PDB file of C-alpha atoms in Angstrom:
ATOM      1  CA  SER A 104       0.000   0.000   0.000  1.00 49.00           C
ATOM      2  CA  GLU A 105       2.804   2.420   0.795  1.00 49.00           C
ATOM      3  CA  LEU A 106       4.199   1.994  -2.717  1.00 50.00           C
ATOM      4  CA  ALA A 107       0.857   2.069  -4.504  1.00 53.00           C
ATOM      5  CA  GLY A 108      -0.640   4.918  -2.456  1.00 57.00           C
ATOM      6  CA  ASN A 109      -3.658   2.888  -1.389  1.00 80.00           C
ATOM      7  CA  ILE A 110      -3.158   2.951   2.351  1.00 92.00           C
ATOM      8  CA  PHE A 111      -6.700   4.046   3.215  1.00 95.00           C
ATOM      9  CA  THR A 112      -9.426   3.009   0.802  1.00 93.00           C
ATOM     10  CA  ALA A 113     -13.202   2.930   0.644  1.00 93.00           C
ATOM     11  CA  ASP A 114     -12.879  -0.806   1.357  1.00 93.00           C
ATOM     12  CA  ASN A 115     -10.844  -0.554   4.571  1.00 95.00           C
ATOM     13  CA  ILE A 116     -12.464   2.545   6.074  1.00 97.00           C
ATOM     14  CA  HIS A 117     -15.596   1.715   8.071  1.00 97.00           C
ATOM     15  CA  LYS A 118     -18.678   3.863   7.550  1.00 97.00           C
ATOM     16  CA  THR A 119     -22.147   3.982   9.072  1.00 97.00           C
ATOM     17  CA  ASP A 120     -25.376   5.827   8.448  1.00 95.00           C
ATOM     18  CA  ALA A 121     -26.633   5.134  11.988  1.00 94.00           C
ATOM     19  CA  LEU A 122     -24.423   6.501  14.744  1.00 95.00           C
ATOM     20  CA  PRO A 123     -24.861   4.887  18.162  1.00 94.00           C
ATOM     21  CA  PRO A 124     -25.303   7.041  21.263  1.00 92.00           C
ATOM     22  CA  LEU A 125     -21.886   8.514  21.975  1.00 90.00           C
ATOM     23  CA  MET A 126     -20.461   8.944  25.450  1.00 84.00           C
ATOM     24  CA  GLN A 127     -18.186  11.876  24.831  1.00 86.00           C
ATOM     25  CA  TYR A 128     -17.379  14.299  22.016  1.00 96.00           C
ATOM     26  CA  ALA A 129     -14.164  16.101  21.180  1.00 97.00           C
ATOM     27  CA  ILE A 130     -12.857  18.191  18.304  1.00 98.00           C
ATOM     28  CA  PHE A 131      -9.392  18.133  16.808  1.00 98.00           C
ATOM     29  CA  CYS A 132      -8.127  20.896  14.507  1.00 98.00           C
ATOM     30  CA  ASP A 133      -4.968  21.004  12.402  1.00 95.00           C
ATOM     31  CA  PRO A 134      -4.862  24.694  11.372  1.00 95.00           C
ATOM     32  CA  SER A 135      -3.647  26.162   8.102  1.00 93.00           C
ATOM     33  CA  ASP A 136      -3.429  29.741   6.900  1.00 89.00           C
ATOM     34  CA  LEU A 137      -6.557  29.216   4.714  1.00 90.00           C
ATOM     35  CA  ARG A 138      -4.915  30.645   1.605  1.00 87.00           C
ATOM     36  CA  GLY A 139      -5.344  27.688  -0.739  1.00 80.00           C
ATOM     37  CA  ALA A 140      -2.099  25.857  -0.066  1.00 78.00           C
ATOM     38  CA  ASP A 141      -3.118  23.624   2.803  1.00 84.00           C
ATOM     39  CA  HIS A 142      -6.330  22.368   4.390  1.00 91.00           C
ATOM     40  CA  PHE A 143      -7.531  23.443   7.827  1.00 96.00           C
ATOM     41  CA  ALA A 144      -8.675  20.013   8.991  1.00 97.00           C
ATOM     42  CA  CYS A 145     -11.246  19.806  11.779  1.00 98.00           C
ATOM     43  CA  VAL A 146     -12.910  16.620  12.906  1.00 98.00           C
ATOM     44  CA  LEU A 147     -15.678  16.060  15.455  1.00 98.00           C
ATOM     45  CA  GLY A 148     -15.682  12.619  17.002  1.00 97.00           C
ATOM     46  CA  GLY A 149     -17.046  10.656  19.878  1.00 96.00           C
ATOM     47  CA  ILE A 150     -16.688   7.342  21.653  1.00 95.00           C
ATOM     48  CA  GLY A 151     -19.357   4.663  21.537  1.00 94.00           C
ATOM     49  CA  ALA A 152     -20.097   2.084  24.216  1.00 93.00           C
ATOM     50  CA  ASP A 153     -18.446  -0.424  21.857  1.00 94.00           C
ATOM     51  CA  GLY A 154     -15.069   1.294  22.375  1.00 93.00           C
ATOM     52  CA  LYS A 155     -14.915   2.604  18.820  1.00 96.00           C
ATOM     53  CA  MET A 156     -14.324   6.201  17.813  1.00 97.00           C
ATOM     54  CA  TYR A 157     -16.982   7.651  15.549  1.00 98.00           C
ATOM     55  CA  VAL A 158     -16.257  10.574  13.239  1.00 98.00           C
ATOM     56  CA  VAL A 159     -19.536  12.468  13.435  1.00 98.00           C
ATOM     57  CA  ASP A 160     -18.673  15.485  11.289  1.00 98.00           C
ATOM     58  CA  ALA A 161     -15.707  17.001   9.516  1.00 98.00           C
ATOM     59  CA  PHE A 162     -14.723  20.305   7.975  1.00 96.00           C
ATOM     60  CA  SER A 163     -11.588  20.939   5.939  1.00 96.00           C
ATOM     61  CA  PRO A 164     -11.513  24.165   3.918  1.00 95.00           C
ATOM     62  CA  ASN A 165      -8.324  25.433   2.343  1.00 92.00           C
ATOM     63  CA  GLU A 166      -9.536  29.001   1.809  1.00 92.00           C
ATOM     64  CA  GLY A 167     -11.319  31.382   4.132  1.00 93.00           C
ATOM     65  CA  GLN A 168     -10.743  33.223   7.367  1.00 94.00           C
ATOM     66  CA  ASP A 169     -10.214  32.239  10.982  1.00 95.00           C
ATOM     67  CA  ALA A 170     -13.639  33.649  11.878  1.00 96.00           C
ATOM     68  CA  LEU A 171     -15.234  30.985   9.631  1.00 94.00           C
ATOM     69  CA  MET A 172     -13.472  28.264  11.617  1.00 97.00           C
ATOM     70  CA  ILE A 173     -14.499  29.765  14.972  1.00 97.00           C
ATOM     71  CA  GLU A 174     -18.120  29.933  13.785  1.00 97.00           C
ATOM     72  CA  HIS A 175     -17.985  26.278  12.732  1.00 97.00           C
ATOM     73  CA  LEU A 176     -16.464  25.170  16.036  1.00 98.00           C
ATOM     74  CA  ARG A 177     -19.137  27.074  17.956  1.00 98.00           C
ATOM     75  CA  LYS A 178     -21.840  25.413  15.857  1.00 97.00           C
ATOM     76  CA  TRP A 179     -20.456  21.971  16.742  1.00 98.00           C
ATOM     77  CA  CYS A 180     -20.164  22.876  20.428  1.00 97.00           C
ATOM     78  CA  SER A 181     -23.777  24.018  20.567  1.00 96.00           C
ATOM     79  CA  ALA A 182     -25.069  20.943  18.699  1.00 96.00           C
ATOM     80  CA  TYR A 183     -23.015  18.363  20.633  1.00 95.00           C
ATOM     81  CA  ASN A 184     -21.765  18.049  24.183  1.00 93.00           C
ATOM     82  CA  VAL A 185     -18.139  18.750  23.229  1.00 97.00           C
ATOM     83  CA  GLU A 186     -15.824  17.911  26.092  1.00 95.00           C
ATOM     84  CA  ARG A 187     -12.642  19.317  24.558  1.00 96.00           C
ATOM     85  CA  ILE A 188     -11.331  21.201  21.531  1.00 98.00           C
ATOM     86  CA  TRP A 189      -7.753  20.337  20.632  1.00 98.00           C
ATOM     87  CA  ILE A 190      -5.712  22.568  18.339  1.00 98.00           C
ATOM     88  CA  GLU A 191      -2.379  21.438  16.961  1.00 96.00           C
ATOM     89  CA  THR A 192       0.164  24.130  17.782  1.00 96.00           C
ATOM     90  CA  ASN A 193       3.327  22.762  16.173  1.00 90.00           C
ATOM     91  CA  GLY A 194       3.911  25.765  13.908  1.00 90.00           C
ATOM     92  CA  SER A 195       3.307  29.488  14.018  1.00 94.00           C
ATOM     93  CA  ILE A 196      -0.025  29.114  12.177  1.00 94.00           C
ATOM     94  CA  GLY A 197      -1.318  26.672  14.785  1.00 95.00           C
ATOM     95  CA  ARG A 198      -0.122  28.837  17.677  1.00 97.00           C
ATOM     96  CA  ARG A 199      -1.701  31.922  16.114  1.00 97.00           C
ATOM     97  CA  PHE A 200      -5.068  30.192  15.597  1.00 97.00           C
ATOM     98  CA  TYR A 201      -4.947  28.713  19.113  1.00 98.00           C
ATOM     99  CA  GLU A 202      -4.571  32.216  20.553  1.00 98.00           C
ATOM    100  CA  TYR A 203      -7.291  33.537  18.232  1.00 98.00           C
ATOM    101  CA  ALA A 204      -9.653  30.782  19.401  1.00 98.00           C
ATOM    102  CA  GLN A 205      -8.877  31.563  23.051  1.00 98.00           C
ATOM    103  CA  ASN A 206      -9.461  35.275  22.468  1.00 97.00           C
ATOM    104  CA  SER A 207     -12.748  34.376  20.744  1.00 97.00           C
ATOM    105  CA  GLY A 208     -13.961  32.759  23.958  1.00 97.00           C
ATOM    106  CA  LEU A 209     -13.520  29.102  23.019  1.00 97.00           C
ATOM    107  CA  ASP A 210     -12.148  26.739  25.648  1.00 97.00           C
ATOM    108  CA  VAL A 211      -9.292  25.192  23.669  1.00 98.00           C
ATOM    109  CA  THR A 212      -6.332  22.994  24.520  1.00 97.00           C
ATOM    110  CA  ALA A 213      -2.992  22.980  22.715  1.00 97.00           C
ATOM    111  CA  TRP A 214      -1.759  19.737  21.140  1.00 96.00           C
ATOM    112  CA  TRP A 215       1.817  19.132  20.081  1.00 93.00           C
ATOM    113  CA  SER A 216       2.437  16.378  17.548  1.00 90.00           C
ATOM    114  CA  LYS A 217       5.900  14.902  17.422  1.00 84.00           C
ATOM    115  CA  ASP A 218       7.785  12.452  15.236  1.00 84.00           C
ATOM    116  CA  ASN A 219       7.301  11.875  11.530  1.00 89.00           C
ATOM    117  CA  LYS A 220       3.684  12.434  10.463  1.00 90.00           C
ATOM    118  CA  PHE A 221       3.619   9.497   8.034  1.00 93.00           C
ATOM    119  CA  GLU A 222       4.984   7.138  10.680  1.00 93.00           C
ATOM    120  CA  ARG A 223       2.559   8.482  13.340  1.00 93.00           C
ATOM    121  CA  ILE A 224      -0.403   7.765  11.098  1.00 95.00           C
ATOM    122  CA  THR A 225       0.690   4.389   9.751  1.00 94.00           C
ATOM    123  CA  ALA A 226       1.560   3.223  13.277  1.00 94.00           C
ATOM    124  CA  ASN A 227      -2.178   3.448  14.005  1.00 96.00           C
ATOM    125  CA  TYR A 228      -3.249   1.892  10.702  1.00 96.00           C
ATOM    126  CA  GLN A 229      -4.952  -1.128  12.263  1.00 96.00           C
ATOM    127  CA  ASP A 230      -6.916   0.997  14.744  1.00 97.00           C
ATOM    128  CA  LEU A 231      -7.844   3.597  12.121  1.00 98.00           C
ATOM    129  CA  THR A 232      -9.200   0.906   9.805  1.00 97.00           C
ATOM    130  CA  GLN A 233     -10.829  -1.321  12.423  1.00 97.00           C
ATOM    131  CA  ARG A 234     -11.806   0.840  15.392  1.00 97.00           C
ATOM    132  CA  VAL A 235     -12.731   4.157  13.759  1.00 98.00           C
ATOM    133  CA  VAL A 236     -16.097   4.533  12.028  1.00 98.00           C
ATOM    134  CA  PHE A 237     -17.013   7.463   9.788  1.00 98.00           C
ATOM    135  CA  ALA A 238     -20.554   8.842   9.478  1.00 98.00           C
ATOM    136  CA  GLU A 239     -21.978   8.578   5.986  1.00 97.00           C
ATOM    137  CA  THR A 240     -22.747  12.260   5.656  1.00 97.00           C
ATOM    138  CA  ASP A 241     -21.791  14.541   2.782  1.00 96.00           C
ATOM    139  CA  ASN A 242     -19.272  16.467   4.917  1.00 97.00           C
ATOM    140  CA  VAL A 243     -17.521  13.361   6.190  1.00 97.00           C
ATOM    141  CA  GLN A 244     -17.492  11.644   2.799  1.00 96.00           C
ATOM    142  CA  GLU A 245     -15.957  14.760   1.212  1.00 96.00           C
ATOM    143  CA  TYR A 246     -13.395  14.820   4.032  1.00 96.00           C
ATOM    144  CA  LEU A 247     -12.535  11.175   3.319  1.00 96.00           C
ATOM    145  CA  GLY A 248     -11.655  12.067  -0.277  1.00 94.00           C
ATOM    146  CA  GLN A 249      -8.354  13.488   0.974  1.00 94.00           C
ATOM    147  CA  VAL A 250      -7.840  10.541   3.352  1.00 95.00           C
ATOM    148  CA  TYR A 251      -7.955   8.134   0.398  1.00 94.00           C
ATOM    149  CA  THR A 252      -5.039   9.973  -1.272  1.00 91.00           C
ATOM    150  CA  PHE A 253      -2.761   9.623   1.771  1.00 91.00           C
ATOM    151  CA  ASP A 254       0.665   8.163   1.112  1.00 89.00           C
ATOM    152  CA  LYS A 255       4.271   8.986   1.920  1.00 87.00           C
ATOM    153  CA  LYS A 256       4.519  11.837  -0.575  1.00 83.00           C
ATOM    154  CA  CYS A 257       0.896  12.970  -0.905  1.00 86.00           C
ATOM    155  CA  ALA A 258       0.037  16.628  -1.424  1.00 85.00           C
ATOM    156  CA  HIS A 259      -2.324  16.809   1.563  1.00 87.00           C
ATOM    157  CA  ASP A 260      -2.325  14.665   4.693  1.00 90.00           C
ATOM    158  CA  ASP A 261      -4.126  17.028   7.050  1.00 93.00           C
ATOM    159  CA  ASN A 262      -7.461  15.203   7.230  1.00 95.00           C
ATOM    160  CA  ILE A 263      -6.140  11.792   8.253  1.00 96.00           C
ATOM    161  CA  ASP A 264      -3.667  13.483  10.596  1.00 95.00           C
ATOM    162  CA  ALA A 265      -6.534  15.189  12.461  1.00 97.00           C
ATOM    163  CA  VAL A 266      -8.423  11.876  12.737  1.00 98.00           C
ATOM    164  CA  ASN A 267      -5.254  10.145  13.938  1.00 97.00           C
ATOM    165  CA  SER A 268      -4.616  12.824  16.569  1.00 97.00           C
ATOM    166  CA  LEU A 269      -8.193  12.569  17.858  1.00 97.00           C
ATOM    167  CA  TRP A 270      -7.726   8.783  18.049  1.00 97.00           C
ATOM    168  CA  ASN A 271      -4.485   9.303  20.008  1.00 96.00           C
ATOM    169  CA  TYR A 272      -6.315  11.594  22.451  1.00 95.00           C
ATOM    170  CA  TYR A 273      -8.973   8.971  23.146  1.00 93.00           C
ATOM    171  CA  ARG A 274      -6.323   6.260  23.369  1.00 92.00           C
ATOM    172  CA  PHE A 275      -4.406   8.370  25.884  1.00 90.00           C
ATOM    173  CA  LEU A 276      -7.582   8.583  27.998  1.00 86.00           C
ATOM    174  CA  ARG A 277      -7.902   4.789  27.616  1.00 80.00           C
ATOM    175  CA  LEU A 278     -11.407   5.162  26.203  1.00 80.00           C
ATOM    176  CA  VAL A 279     -10.553   3.138  23.092  1.00 69.00           C
TER     177      VAL A 279
END
């Protein structure tokens, strides 16, 4: 798969059109500067009683303004009982958006990703393909389009990286 670029496919990603009741919701964001070069990946997920992580909604624009992202995060927080919003702060763009979100009144937590991104994601391959379930909504299916292109030298890896980081958060809490 690494050579062919078919690491995540429509066949190995689990999807559902009927989400179970979820115990806890969290959001993970991997910010970009929203100027067309990179995607600002945000994923809303929760944990089911079955120990699986469910991706309930997703949003990944590559153009726009920070205010658009804040509005979207607020919409999710008002529609779901969001326990935590994580924002990756590895670079200056992430740190800047983290501070913007704080100043906008959102209760956010900084997340620092380390090690090689490709290796971080592929290390969780089995869990991402067996213990993560994606809602069959238009937003999530569009989001998955980028996930299916993930490989070692892909143009955009933001969407699967955000899902992987949310998985790591829940794994750290020992909820999955």
